[in-house]
Short mmCIF file of C-alpha atoms in Angstrom, two decimals:
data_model
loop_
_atom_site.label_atom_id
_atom_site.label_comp_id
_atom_site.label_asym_id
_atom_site.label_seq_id
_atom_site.Cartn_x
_atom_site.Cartn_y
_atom_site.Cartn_z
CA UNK A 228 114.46 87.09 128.65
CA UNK A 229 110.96 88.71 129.38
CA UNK A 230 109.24 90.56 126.63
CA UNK A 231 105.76 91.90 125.90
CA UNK A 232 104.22 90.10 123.12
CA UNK A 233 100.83 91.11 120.98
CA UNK A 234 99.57 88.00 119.36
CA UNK A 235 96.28 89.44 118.04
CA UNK A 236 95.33 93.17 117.22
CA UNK A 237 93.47 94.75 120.22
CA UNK A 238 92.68 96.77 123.15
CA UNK A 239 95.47 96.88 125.86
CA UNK A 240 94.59 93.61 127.00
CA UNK A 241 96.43 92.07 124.41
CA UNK A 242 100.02 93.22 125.64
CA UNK A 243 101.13 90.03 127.20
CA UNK A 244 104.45 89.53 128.98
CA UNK A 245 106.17 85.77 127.94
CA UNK A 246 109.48 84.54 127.86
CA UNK A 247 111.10 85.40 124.63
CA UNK A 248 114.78 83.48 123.66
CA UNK A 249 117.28 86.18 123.95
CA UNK A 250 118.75 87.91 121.06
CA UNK A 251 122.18 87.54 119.06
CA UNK A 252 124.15 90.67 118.00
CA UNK A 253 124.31 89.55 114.07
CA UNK A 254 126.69 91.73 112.25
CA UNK A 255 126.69 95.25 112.54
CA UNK A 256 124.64 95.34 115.48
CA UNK A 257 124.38 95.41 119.29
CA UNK A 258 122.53 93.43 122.17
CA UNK A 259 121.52 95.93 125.04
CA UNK A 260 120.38 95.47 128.28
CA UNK A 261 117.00 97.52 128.18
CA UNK A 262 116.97 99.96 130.95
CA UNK A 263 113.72 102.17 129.97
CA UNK A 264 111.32 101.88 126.94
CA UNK A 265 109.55 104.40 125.83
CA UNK A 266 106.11 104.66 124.80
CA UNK A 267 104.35 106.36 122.23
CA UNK A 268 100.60 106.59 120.67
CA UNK A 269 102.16 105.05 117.52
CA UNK A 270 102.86 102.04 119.69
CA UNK A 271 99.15 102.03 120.38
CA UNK A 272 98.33 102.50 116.44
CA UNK A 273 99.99 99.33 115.90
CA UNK A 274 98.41 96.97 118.90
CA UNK A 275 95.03 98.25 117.52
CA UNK A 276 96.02 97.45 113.94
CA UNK A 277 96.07 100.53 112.27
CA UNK A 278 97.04 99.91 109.08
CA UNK A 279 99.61 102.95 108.31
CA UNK A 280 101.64 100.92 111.15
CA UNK A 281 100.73 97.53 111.24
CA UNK A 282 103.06 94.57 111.20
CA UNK A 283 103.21 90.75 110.64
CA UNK A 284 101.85 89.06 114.32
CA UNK A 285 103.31 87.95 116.97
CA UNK A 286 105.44 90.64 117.67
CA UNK A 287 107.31 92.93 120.55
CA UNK A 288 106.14 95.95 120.39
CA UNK A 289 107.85 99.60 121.60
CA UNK A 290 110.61 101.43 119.05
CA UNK A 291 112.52 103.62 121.50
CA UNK A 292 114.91 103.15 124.44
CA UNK A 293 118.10 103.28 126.54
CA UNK A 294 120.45 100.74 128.18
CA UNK A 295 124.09 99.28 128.66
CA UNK A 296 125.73 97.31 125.23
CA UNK A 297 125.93 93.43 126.29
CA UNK A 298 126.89 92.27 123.11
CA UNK A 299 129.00 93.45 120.33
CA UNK A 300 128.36 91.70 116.82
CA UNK A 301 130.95 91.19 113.90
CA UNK A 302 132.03 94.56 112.55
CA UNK A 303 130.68 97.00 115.03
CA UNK A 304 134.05 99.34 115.60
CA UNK A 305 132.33 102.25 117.53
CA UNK A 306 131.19 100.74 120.59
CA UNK A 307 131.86 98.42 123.23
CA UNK A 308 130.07 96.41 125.76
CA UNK A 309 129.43 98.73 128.92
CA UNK A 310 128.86 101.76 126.70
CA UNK A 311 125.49 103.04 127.76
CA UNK A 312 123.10 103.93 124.23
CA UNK A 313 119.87 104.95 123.13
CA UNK A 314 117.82 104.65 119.93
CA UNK A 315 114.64 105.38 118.39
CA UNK A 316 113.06 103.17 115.04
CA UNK A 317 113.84 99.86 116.43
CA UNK A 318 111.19 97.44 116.49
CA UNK A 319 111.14 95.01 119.92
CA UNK A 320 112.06 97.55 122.42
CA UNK A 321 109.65 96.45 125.06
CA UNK A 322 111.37 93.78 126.21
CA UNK A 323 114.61 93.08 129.16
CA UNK A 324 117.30 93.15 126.09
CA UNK A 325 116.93 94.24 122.66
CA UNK A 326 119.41 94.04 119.29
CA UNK A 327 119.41 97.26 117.36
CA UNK A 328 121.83 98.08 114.31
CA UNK A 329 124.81 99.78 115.48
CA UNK A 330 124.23 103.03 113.36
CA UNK A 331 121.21 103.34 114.51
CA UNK A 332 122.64 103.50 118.33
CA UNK A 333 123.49 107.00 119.61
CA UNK A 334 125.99 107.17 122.50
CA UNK A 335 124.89 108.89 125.89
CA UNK A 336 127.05 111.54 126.69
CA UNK A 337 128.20 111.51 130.71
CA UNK A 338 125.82 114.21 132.72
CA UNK A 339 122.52 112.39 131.35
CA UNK A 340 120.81 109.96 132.66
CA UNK A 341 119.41 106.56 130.45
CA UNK A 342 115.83 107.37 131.25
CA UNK A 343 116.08 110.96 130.52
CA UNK A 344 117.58 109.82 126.91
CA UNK A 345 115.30 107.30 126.56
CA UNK A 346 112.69 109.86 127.22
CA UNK A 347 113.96 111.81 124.63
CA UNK A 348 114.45 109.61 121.83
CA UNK A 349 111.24 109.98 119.55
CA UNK A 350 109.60 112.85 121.05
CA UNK A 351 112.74 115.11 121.90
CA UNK A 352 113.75 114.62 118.32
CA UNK A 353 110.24 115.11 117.08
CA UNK A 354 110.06 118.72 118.92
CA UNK A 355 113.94 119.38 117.60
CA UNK A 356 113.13 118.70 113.78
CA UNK A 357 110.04 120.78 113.93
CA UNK A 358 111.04 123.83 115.42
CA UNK A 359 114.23 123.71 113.58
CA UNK A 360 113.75 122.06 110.12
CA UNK A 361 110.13 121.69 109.00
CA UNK A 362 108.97 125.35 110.69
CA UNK A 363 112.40 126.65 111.80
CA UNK A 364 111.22 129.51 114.87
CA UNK A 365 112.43 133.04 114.21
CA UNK A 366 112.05 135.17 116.70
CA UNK A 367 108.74 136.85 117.32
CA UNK A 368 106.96 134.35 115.66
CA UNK A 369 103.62 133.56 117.03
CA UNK A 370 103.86 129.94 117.08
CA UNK A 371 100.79 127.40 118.06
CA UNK A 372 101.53 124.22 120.10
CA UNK A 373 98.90 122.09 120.54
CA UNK A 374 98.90 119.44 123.53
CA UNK A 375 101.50 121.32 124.98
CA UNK A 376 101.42 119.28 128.35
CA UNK A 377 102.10 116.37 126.42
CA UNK A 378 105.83 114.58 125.65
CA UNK A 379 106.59 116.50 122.51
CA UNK A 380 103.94 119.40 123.66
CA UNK A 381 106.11 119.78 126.60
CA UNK A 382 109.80 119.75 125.25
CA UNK A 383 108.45 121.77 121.57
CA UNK A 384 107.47 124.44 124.01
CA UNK A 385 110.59 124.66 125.40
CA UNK A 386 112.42 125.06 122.04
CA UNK A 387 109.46 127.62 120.53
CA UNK A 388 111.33 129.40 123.28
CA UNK A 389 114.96 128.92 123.04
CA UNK A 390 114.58 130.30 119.37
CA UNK A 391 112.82 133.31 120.47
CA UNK A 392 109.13 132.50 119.61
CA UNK A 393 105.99 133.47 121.07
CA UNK A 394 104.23 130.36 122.31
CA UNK A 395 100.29 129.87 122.48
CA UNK A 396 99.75 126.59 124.26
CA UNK A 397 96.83 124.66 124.15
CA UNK A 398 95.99 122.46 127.21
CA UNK A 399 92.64 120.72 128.34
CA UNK A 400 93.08 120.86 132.34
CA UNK A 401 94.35 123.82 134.78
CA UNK A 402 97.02 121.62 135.86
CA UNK A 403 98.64 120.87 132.57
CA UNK A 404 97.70 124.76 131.98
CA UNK A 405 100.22 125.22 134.35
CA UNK A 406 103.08 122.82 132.89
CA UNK A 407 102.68 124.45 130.09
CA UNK A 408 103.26 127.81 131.78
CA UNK A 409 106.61 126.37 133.72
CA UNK A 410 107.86 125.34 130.22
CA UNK A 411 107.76 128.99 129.14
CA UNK A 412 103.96 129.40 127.28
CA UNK A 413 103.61 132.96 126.87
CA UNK A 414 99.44 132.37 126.19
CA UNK A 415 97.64 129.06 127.54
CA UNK A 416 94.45 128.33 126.60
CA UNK A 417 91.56 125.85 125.64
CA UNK A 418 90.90 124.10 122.98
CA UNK A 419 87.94 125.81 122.38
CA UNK A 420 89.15 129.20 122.41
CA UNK A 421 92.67 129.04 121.11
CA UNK A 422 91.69 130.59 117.24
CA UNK A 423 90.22 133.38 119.30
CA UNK A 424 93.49 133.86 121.64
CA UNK A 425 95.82 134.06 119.18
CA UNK A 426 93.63 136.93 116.65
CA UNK A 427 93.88 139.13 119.88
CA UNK A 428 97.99 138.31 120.80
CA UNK A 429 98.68 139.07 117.18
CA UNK A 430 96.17 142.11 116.66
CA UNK A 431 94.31 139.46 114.06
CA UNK A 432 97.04 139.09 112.03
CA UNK A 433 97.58 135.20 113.05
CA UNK A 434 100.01 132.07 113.95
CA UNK A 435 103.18 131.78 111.88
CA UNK A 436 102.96 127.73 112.44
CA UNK A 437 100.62 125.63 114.20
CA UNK A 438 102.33 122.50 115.47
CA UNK A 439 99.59 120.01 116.00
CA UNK A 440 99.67 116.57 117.22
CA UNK A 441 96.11 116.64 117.84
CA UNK A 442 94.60 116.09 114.21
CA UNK A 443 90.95 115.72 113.66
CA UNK A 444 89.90 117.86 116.51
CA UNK A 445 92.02 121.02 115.99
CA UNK A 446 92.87 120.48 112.19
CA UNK A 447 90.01 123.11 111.33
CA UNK A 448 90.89 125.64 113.97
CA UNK A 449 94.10 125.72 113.29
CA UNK A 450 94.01 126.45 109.67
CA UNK A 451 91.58 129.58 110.47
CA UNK A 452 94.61 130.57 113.29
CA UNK A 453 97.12 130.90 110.61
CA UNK A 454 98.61 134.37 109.22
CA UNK A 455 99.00 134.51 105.62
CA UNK A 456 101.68 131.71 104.23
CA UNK A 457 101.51 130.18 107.41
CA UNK A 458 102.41 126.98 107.70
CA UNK A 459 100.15 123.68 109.12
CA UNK A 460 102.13 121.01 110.71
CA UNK A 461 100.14 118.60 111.33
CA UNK A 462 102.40 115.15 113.04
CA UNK A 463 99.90 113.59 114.88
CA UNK A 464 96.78 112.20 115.64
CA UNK A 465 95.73 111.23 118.48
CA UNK A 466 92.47 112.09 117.91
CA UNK A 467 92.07 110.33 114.99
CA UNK A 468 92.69 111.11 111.12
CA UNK A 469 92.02 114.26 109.45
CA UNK A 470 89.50 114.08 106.46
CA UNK A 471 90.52 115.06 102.95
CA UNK A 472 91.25 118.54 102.67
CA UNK A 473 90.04 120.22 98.99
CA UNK A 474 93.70 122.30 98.28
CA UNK A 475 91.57 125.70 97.70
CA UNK A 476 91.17 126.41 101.11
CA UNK A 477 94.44 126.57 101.40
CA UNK A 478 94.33 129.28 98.56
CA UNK A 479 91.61 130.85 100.46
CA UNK A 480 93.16 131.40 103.63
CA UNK A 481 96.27 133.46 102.70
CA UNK A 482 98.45 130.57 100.57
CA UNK A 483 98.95 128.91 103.64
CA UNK A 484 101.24 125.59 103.91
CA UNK A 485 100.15 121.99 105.02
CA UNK A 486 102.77 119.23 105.58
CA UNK A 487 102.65 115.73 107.37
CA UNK A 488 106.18 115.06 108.62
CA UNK A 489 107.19 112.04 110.53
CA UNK A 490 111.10 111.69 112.54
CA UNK A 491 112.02 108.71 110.30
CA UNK A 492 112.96 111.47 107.51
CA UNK A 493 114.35 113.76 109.59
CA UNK A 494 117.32 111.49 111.17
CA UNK A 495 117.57 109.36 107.62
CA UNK A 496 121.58 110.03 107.93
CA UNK A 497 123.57 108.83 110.51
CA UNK A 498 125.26 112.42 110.98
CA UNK A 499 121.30 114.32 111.26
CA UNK A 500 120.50 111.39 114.02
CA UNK A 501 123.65 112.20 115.79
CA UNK A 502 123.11 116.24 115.27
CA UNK A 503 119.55 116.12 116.63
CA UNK A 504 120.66 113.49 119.46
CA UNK A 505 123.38 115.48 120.58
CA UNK A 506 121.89 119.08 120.69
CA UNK A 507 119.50 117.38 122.80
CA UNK A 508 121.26 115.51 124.90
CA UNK A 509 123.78 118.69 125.95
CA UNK A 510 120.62 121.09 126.19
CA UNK A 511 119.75 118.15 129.41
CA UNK A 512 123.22 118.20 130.38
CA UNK A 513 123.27 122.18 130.95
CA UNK A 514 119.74 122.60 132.11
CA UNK A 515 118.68 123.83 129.36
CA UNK A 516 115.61 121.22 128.38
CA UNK A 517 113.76 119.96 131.19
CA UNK A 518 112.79 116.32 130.36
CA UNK A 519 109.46 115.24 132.33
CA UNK A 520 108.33 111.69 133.19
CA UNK A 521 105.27 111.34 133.44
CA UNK A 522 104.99 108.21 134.87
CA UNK A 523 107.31 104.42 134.86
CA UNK A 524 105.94 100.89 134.62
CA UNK A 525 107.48 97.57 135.22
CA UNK A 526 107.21 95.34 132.03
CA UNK A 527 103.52 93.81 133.12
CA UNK A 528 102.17 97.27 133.08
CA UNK A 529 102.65 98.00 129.80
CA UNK A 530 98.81 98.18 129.26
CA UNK A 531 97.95 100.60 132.21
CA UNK A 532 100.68 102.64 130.70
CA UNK A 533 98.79 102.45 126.81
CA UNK A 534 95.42 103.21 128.58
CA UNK A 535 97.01 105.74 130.56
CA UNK A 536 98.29 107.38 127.51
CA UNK A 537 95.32 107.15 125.52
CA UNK A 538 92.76 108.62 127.95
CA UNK A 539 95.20 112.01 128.06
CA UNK A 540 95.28 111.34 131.90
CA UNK A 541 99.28 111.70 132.16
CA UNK A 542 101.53 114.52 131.29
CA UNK A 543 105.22 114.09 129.92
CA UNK A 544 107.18 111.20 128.77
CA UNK A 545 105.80 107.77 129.81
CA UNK A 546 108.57 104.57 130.13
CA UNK A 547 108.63 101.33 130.99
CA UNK A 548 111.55 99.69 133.13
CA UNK A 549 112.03 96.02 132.06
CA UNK A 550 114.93 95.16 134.32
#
């Protein structure tokens, strides 16, 4: 099988496509037939050999997916070959076939499409866990969301929404502006200006939650857009770390609340992977959730899709099609 391989740490260069032996199903797992991959910034952490997510070398990148079970191993009761699956937190995933553990598999319901689930795998689940576990939206709350053209920007938005939230986008272009608008934005704005948008939609008062994927550039701002015991949620960083932070301030700016969260401890149960999988999945089914691609590449494109990504130049969920 064909599979994108990083042998050395690097810029996108160093995705190379090779011919891989195929994978077993061991027990407890599956083989499957890689329709889409998705891909994420933490992807391009890892090629550039950040060290919160670097790995031994050689190896596959891309940790989120969709296709059709080949292969059943020993043990595995809940699926058979044909069922169509997706999964997110699997190492290897850019590649024609791919063996995940079976618990880690969710089944796609009929009504939605592999890509779309693939598509919503990490970043649908990211959006779901942070407007409804780590910040749970009430409505009326003014809620920040940073890079809301983006793949979690765009489908967080969304859910601000469904929950009854006022949302204050940020966007850097007029035409993600207006993406941000279709997904329901009550208030779009700049980066620049977005503490000074939300003092005058809240009569100064300030953001329940900022949701920001951002990190070093917005970090400041966003602590200054909070209301009183507001919260920070910071799950990103795409552009770059954010530098110690002396506690005080928090103190200082109305007891406000910081937190780091990451997906992996937000679906740690089977049950929470399937709860969070499946609210998503029928939201797509009824219309509910519009999933955007932003744009698919065949396996030997997987670096004009990281550079793509990186330069903030696409909007939406970005995949790559192996097969």
């Amino acid at each position: 099988m064909r599979a994108v391989v990083v042998r050395k740490h690097g810029g996108p260069a160093v995705l190379e496509v090779s011919d891989r032996d195929a994978p077993h199903a061991g027990p407890g797992q599956l083989v499957v037939d890689v329709e889409a991959a998705g891909v994420n910034f933490m992807d391009i952490y890892q090629r550039q050999g950040n060290p919160h997510y670097v790995g031994d070398l050689p190896y596959v990148p891309g940790a989120e997916g969709a296709g059709t079970v080949a292969t059943v191993g020993p043990g595995v009761t809940d699926f058979t070959e044909g069922d169509m699956v997706a999964w997110t937190g699997v190492p290897g995933s850019y590649a024609e076939q791919v063996a995940i553990p079976a618990d880690r598999a969710v089944p796609i319901p009929d009504g939605v499409a592999p890509r779309l689930a693939a598509a919503v795998m990490l970043q649908g689940m990211t959006a779901h866990y942070l407007a409804n576990s780590t910040y749970p939206v009430a409505a009326g709350d003014p809620v920040v969301v940073h890079a809301a053209a983006g793949g979690v920007g765009l489908l967080l938005t969304q859910m601000v929404k469904m929950r009854g939230g006022i949302a204050v986008a940020t966007t850097s272009t007029a035409d993600k502006a207006e993406l941000a608008r279709h997904a329901g934005a009550d208030h779009v704005t700049d980066y620049e200006d977005f503490a000074t948008v939300v003092r005058e939609v809240t009569d100064g008062v300030g953001a329940a939650v900022v949701y920001d994927g951002v990190g070093r550039a917005t970090f400041d701002e966003s602590l200054s857009a909070l209301r009183p015991r507001g919260y920070m949620v910071l799950y990103g960083a795409a552009s770059g770390p954010v530098p110690p932070l002396e506690l005080q301030r928090l103190a200082g700016g109305g007891s406000l609340f910081v937190t780091r969260p990451t997906l992996v401890h937000y679906i740690a149960s089977r049950d929470e992977l399937l709860s969070r999988a499946n609210d998503l999945f029928s939201w797509i089914a009824r219309g509910q959730l519009e999933v955007r691609i932003g744009g698919t590449y065949p396996l030997d494109g997987a670096a004009r899709a990281h550079d793509d990504l990186a330069s903030r130049r696409t909007t939406g969920k970005l995949l790559l099609l192996p097969r």
